[in-house]
Amino acid sequence: MHEQVPSYALIKVIMGNDAEITARTLLIGGAMNHHREDYVLQGRNSSINHLGLEVGYGKSRIDYQVNIMHTGEKGTSYSRVLGIARDKSFVIHRALGRITDSAKWSDTSVEGKVFIMNEGAYAASVPIIMVDTGDVNGARHSAADASPDEDQVNYLRLRGGIGRDEVTDLIIHEMISQFIESLPTEYSADAETLRSLIMSRILAKPQ
């Protein structure tokens, strides 16, 4: 979290044989927040499971990039990033899943799903895959940019007495819950603190 000053962060991980990593990344707000993660699956049978959540509100700017490079055989990688943009925020997700010629029988998947909560906000997801060998177990990418559906909002307003702002809050709550519930069990004591922190920022009135 960086409220007033530009921020740049880089995390680089090189994985050896039979290495397993579970990665969880949370980005909240920021005047100009660029965060990049590079994972190199150098060893044989290495694997990574990654989930990220980027939350834009007010006039924040977030650029989030995840690069996964397979150079060892039989590696497995899965990366999914959820994004929320509300108010006048700007949220970008970029991802690269690459299987090099030396990484035969590997499997990579990169996904992004971002929600634009209102007019004036902007969000986009751009996942890419590159495969240099014909001997792979799988290579997939997907992206979704969405906003609250007007028909659904009107239905909830008429049937449930729920206003548009409340529908927006429900969507935000669901995405945050997906992230919190994915945390390893040893972090369960911190989960509710994180949930309260995120909700207090994203549901607050814009400054």
Short mmCIF file of C-alpha atoms in Angstrom, two decimals:
data_model
loop_
_atom_site.label_atom_id
_atom_site.label_comp_id
_atom_site.label_asym_id
_atom_site.label_seq_id
_atom_site.Cartn_x
_atom_site.Cartn_y
_atom_site.Cartn_z
CA MET A 1 0.00 0.00 0.00
CA HIS A 2 1.38 3.38 -1.03
CA GLU A 3 -0.96 6.31 -0.73
CA GLN A 4 0.89 9.44 -1.87
CA VAL A 5 4.24 8.56 -3.47
CA PRO A 6 5.11 6.50 -6.58
CA SER A 7 6.26 2.97 -5.79
CA TYR A 8 8.14 0.27 -7.70
CA ALA A 9 8.65 -3.26 -6.39
CA LEU A 10 10.31 -6.29 -8.00
CA ILE A 11 10.26 -9.85 -6.66
CA LYS A 12 12.35 -12.48 -8.46
CA VAL A 13 12.28 -16.18 -7.57
CA ILE A 14 14.39 -18.93 -9.13
CA MET A 15 13.13 -22.44 -8.43
CA GLY A 16 15.19 -25.65 -8.37
CA ASN A 17 14.27 -29.31 -8.78
CA ASP A 18 10.98 -30.37 -7.14
CA ALA A 19 10.43 -26.90 -5.66
CA GLU A 20 6.86 -25.87 -4.80
CA ILE A 21 5.72 -22.30 -4.18
CA THR A 22 2.38 -20.86 -3.11
CA ALA A 23 2.36 -17.10 -3.76
CA ARG A 24 -0.27 -14.56 -2.70
CA THR A 25 0.01 -10.87 -3.57
CA LEU A 26 -2.20 -8.00 -2.41
CA LEU A 27 -1.91 -4.49 -3.90
CA ILE A 28 -4.05 -1.66 -2.55
CA GLY A 29 -4.23 1.83 -4.00
CA GLY A 30 -1.23 4.01 -4.66
CA ALA A 31 -0.57 7.24 -6.54
CA MET A 32 1.56 5.28 -9.04
CA ASN A 33 2.08 1.70 -7.93
CA HIS A 34 4.08 -0.65 -10.21
CA HIS A 35 4.64 -4.17 -8.93
CA ARG A 36 6.42 -6.92 -10.85
CA GLU A 37 6.99 -10.58 -10.01
CA ASP A 38 9.34 -12.86 -11.99
CA TYR A 39 9.26 -16.63 -11.39
CA VAL A 40 11.81 -18.84 -13.17
CA LEU A 41 11.03 -22.57 -12.97
CA GLN A 42 14.58 -23.66 -13.59
CA GLY A 43 14.44 -27.09 -11.97
CA ARG A 44 12.72 -30.26 -13.08
CA ASN A 45 9.20 -30.88 -11.66
CA SER A 46 8.99 -27.41 -10.07
CA SER A 47 5.58 -25.79 -9.57
CA ILE A 48 3.98 -22.51 -8.56
CA ASN A 49 0.44 -21.60 -7.57
CA HIS A 50 -0.10 -17.83 -7.64
CA LEU A 51 -3.10 -15.63 -6.87
CA GLY A 52 -3.05 -11.85 -6.81
CA LEU A 53 -5.59 -9.17 -5.91
CA GLU A 54 -5.22 -5.52 -6.94
CA VAL A 55 -7.63 -2.98 -5.52
CA GLY A 56 -7.93 0.47 -7.06
CA TYR A 57 -9.98 3.29 -5.50
CA GLY A 58 -10.04 7.08 -5.50
CA LYS A 59 -7.47 8.25 -8.07
CA SER A 60 -5.02 5.38 -7.56
CA ARG A 61 -2.93 3.91 -10.39
CA ILE A 62 -1.81 0.27 -10.27
CA ASP A 63 0.30 -1.58 -12.85
CA TYR A 64 0.78 -5.25 -11.91
CA GLN A 65 2.97 -7.58 -13.97
CA VAL A 66 3.55 -11.31 -13.41
CA ASN A 67 6.11 -13.22 -15.50
CA ILE A 68 6.50 -16.99 -15.29
CA MET A 69 9.35 -18.62 -17.22
CA HIS A 70 9.72 -22.38 -17.61
CA THR A 71 13.27 -23.52 -18.37
CA GLY A 72 13.22 -26.93 -16.62
CA GLU A 73 11.27 -29.97 -17.75
CA LYS A 74 7.87 -31.00 -16.37
CA GLY A 75 7.16 -27.76 -14.54
CA THR A 76 3.66 -26.58 -13.64
CA SER A 77 2.52 -22.99 -13.17
CA TYR A 78 -0.85 -21.40 -12.47
CA SER A 79 -1.34 -17.67 -12.05
CA ARG A 80 -4.63 -15.84 -11.55
CA VAL A 81 -5.09 -12.16 -10.78
CA LEU A 82 -8.32 -10.48 -9.66
CA GLY A 83 -8.70 -6.73 -10.07
CA ILE A 84 -11.15 -4.13 -8.78
CA ALA A 85 -11.32 -0.55 -10.10
CA ARG A 86 -13.74 1.96 -8.62
CA ASP A 87 -14.09 5.76 -8.43
CA LYS A 88 -11.47 7.18 -10.84
CA SER A 89 -8.82 4.51 -10.39
CA PHE A 90 -6.72 2.88 -13.13
CA VAL A 91 -5.86 -0.82 -12.79
CA ILE A 92 -3.76 -2.89 -15.21
CA HIS A 93 -2.84 -6.58 -15.03
CA ARG A 94 -0.20 -8.02 -17.34
CA ALA A 95 1.03 -11.60 -17.30
CA LEU A 96 3.38 -13.80 -19.30
CA GLY A 97 3.56 -17.57 -19.17
CA ARG A 98 6.49 -18.86 -21.24
CA ILE A 99 7.68 -22.40 -21.91
CA THR A 100 11.15 -22.45 -23.45
CA ASP A 101 12.56 -25.16 -25.69
CA SER A 102 14.35 -26.78 -22.74
CA ALA A 103 11.14 -27.00 -20.66
CA LYS A 104 9.49 -29.96 -22.38
CA TRP A 105 6.32 -31.47 -20.89
CA SER A 106 5.57 -28.35 -18.86
CA ASP A 107 2.16 -26.79 -18.20
CA THR A 108 1.38 -23.08 -17.76
CA SER A 109 -1.83 -21.14 -17.22
CA VAL A 110 -2.23 -17.38 -16.76
CA GLU A 111 -5.59 -15.76 -16.07
CA GLY A 112 -6.93 -12.31 -15.26
CA LYS A 113 -10.35 -11.07 -14.20
CA VAL A 114 -10.94 -7.39 -13.53
CA PHE A 115 -14.10 -5.55 -12.53
CA ILE A 116 -14.89 -1.95 -13.45
CA MET A 117 -17.29 -0.81 -10.75
CA ASN A 118 -18.43 2.54 -12.15
CA GLU A 119 -18.00 5.09 -14.94
CA GLY A 120 -14.71 6.90 -14.60
CA ALA A 121 -12.77 3.81 -13.49
CA TYR A 122 -10.58 1.80 -15.87
CA ALA A 123 -9.29 -1.77 -15.69
CA ALA A 124 -7.74 -4.21 -18.16
CA SER A 125 -6.14 -7.65 -18.09
CA VAL A 126 -3.57 -8.74 -20.70
CA PRO A 127 -2.28 -12.30 -20.19
CA ILE A 128 0.04 -13.77 -22.84
CA ILE A 129 1.58 -17.20 -23.40
CA MET A 130 4.69 -18.08 -25.41
CA VAL A 131 5.65 -21.66 -26.21
CA ASP A 132 8.97 -22.55 -27.85
CA THR A 133 8.50 -26.33 -27.96
CA GLY A 134 5.84 -28.64 -29.34
CA ASP A 135 6.20 -31.02 -26.39
CA VAL A 136 3.97 -29.45 -23.73
CA ASN A 137 1.31 -30.70 -21.34
CA GLY A 138 -0.68 -27.49 -21.57
CA ALA A 139 -0.58 -23.74 -22.23
CA ARG A 140 -3.63 -21.60 -21.49
CA HIS A 141 -4.50 -17.97 -20.96
CA SER A 142 -7.74 -16.09 -20.38
CA ALA A 143 -8.88 -12.56 -19.60
CA ALA A 144 -12.17 -11.02 -18.53
CA ASP A 145 -13.09 -7.35 -18.11
CA ALA A 146 -16.52 -6.90 -16.56
CA SER A 147 -18.81 -4.37 -14.92
CA PRO A 148 -22.05 -4.75 -12.95
CA ASP A 149 -24.79 -5.87 -15.35
CA GLU A 150 -27.62 -3.33 -15.50
CA ASP A 151 -30.31 -6.00 -15.84
CA GLN A 152 -29.02 -7.81 -12.75
CA VAL A 153 -28.76 -4.55 -10.81
CA ASN A 154 -32.35 -3.61 -11.71
CA TYR A 155 -33.62 -7.09 -10.81
CA LEU A 156 -32.00 -6.92 -7.36
CA ARG A 157 -33.34 -3.42 -6.83
CA LEU A 158 -36.89 -4.46 -7.67
CA ARG A 159 -36.93 -7.85 -5.95
CA GLY A 160 -34.56 -7.41 -3.07
CA GLY A 161 -34.58 -3.71 -2.42
CA ILE A 162 -30.84 -3.60 -3.06
CA GLY A 163 -29.40 -0.43 -4.55
CA ARG A 164 -26.61 -0.18 -7.11
CA ASP A 165 -24.01 0.73 -4.48
CA GLU A 166 -24.96 -2.34 -2.46
CA VAL A 167 -24.66 -4.56 -5.56
CA THR A 168 -21.20 -3.12 -6.16
CA ASP A 169 -20.26 -3.82 -2.54
CA LEU A 170 -21.46 -7.44 -2.86
CA ILE A 171 -19.26 -8.01 -5.93
CA ILE A 172 -16.27 -6.46 -4.17
CA HIS A 173 -16.90 -8.57 -1.07
CA GLU A 174 -17.03 -11.75 -3.17
CA MET A 175 -13.70 -11.05 -4.90
CA ILE A 176 -12.00 -10.21 -1.62
CA SER A 177 -13.39 -13.41 -0.09
CA GLN A 178 -11.93 -15.47 -2.95
CA PHE A 179 -8.49 -14.05 -2.17
CA ILE A 180 -8.75 -14.35 1.62
CA GLU A 181 -10.03 -17.92 1.48
CA SER A 182 -7.11 -18.96 -0.72
CA LEU A 183 -4.55 -18.09 1.96
CA PRO A 184 -2.71 -21.06 3.52
CA THR A 185 -4.18 -22.20 6.83
CA GLU A 186 -1.22 -20.91 8.84
CA TYR A 187 -2.34 -17.36 7.96
CA SER A 188 -5.93 -17.84 9.12
CA ALA A 189 -5.32 -15.61 12.16
CA ASP A 190 -4.43 -12.71 9.85
CA ALA A 191 -7.21 -13.32 7.33
CA GLU A 192 -9.91 -11.24 9.03
CA THR A 193 -7.47 -8.39 9.67
CA LEU A 194 -6.67 -8.33 5.96
CA ARG A 195 -10.34 -8.51 5.05
CA SER A 196 -11.18 -5.54 7.30
CA LEU A 197 -8.24 -3.55 5.94
CA ILE A 198 -9.24 -4.07 2.31
CA MET A 199 -12.92 -3.41 2.90
CA SER A 200 -12.24 -0.22 4.84
CA ARG A 201 -10.23 1.13 1.88
CA ILE A 202 -12.35 0.02 -1.05
CA LEU A 203 -15.74 0.78 0.50
CA ALA A 204 -14.71 4.20 1.82
CA LYS A 205 -16.06 7.29 0.08
CA PRO A 206 -13.61 8.70 -2.50
CA GLN A 207 -11.45 11.54 -1.28
#
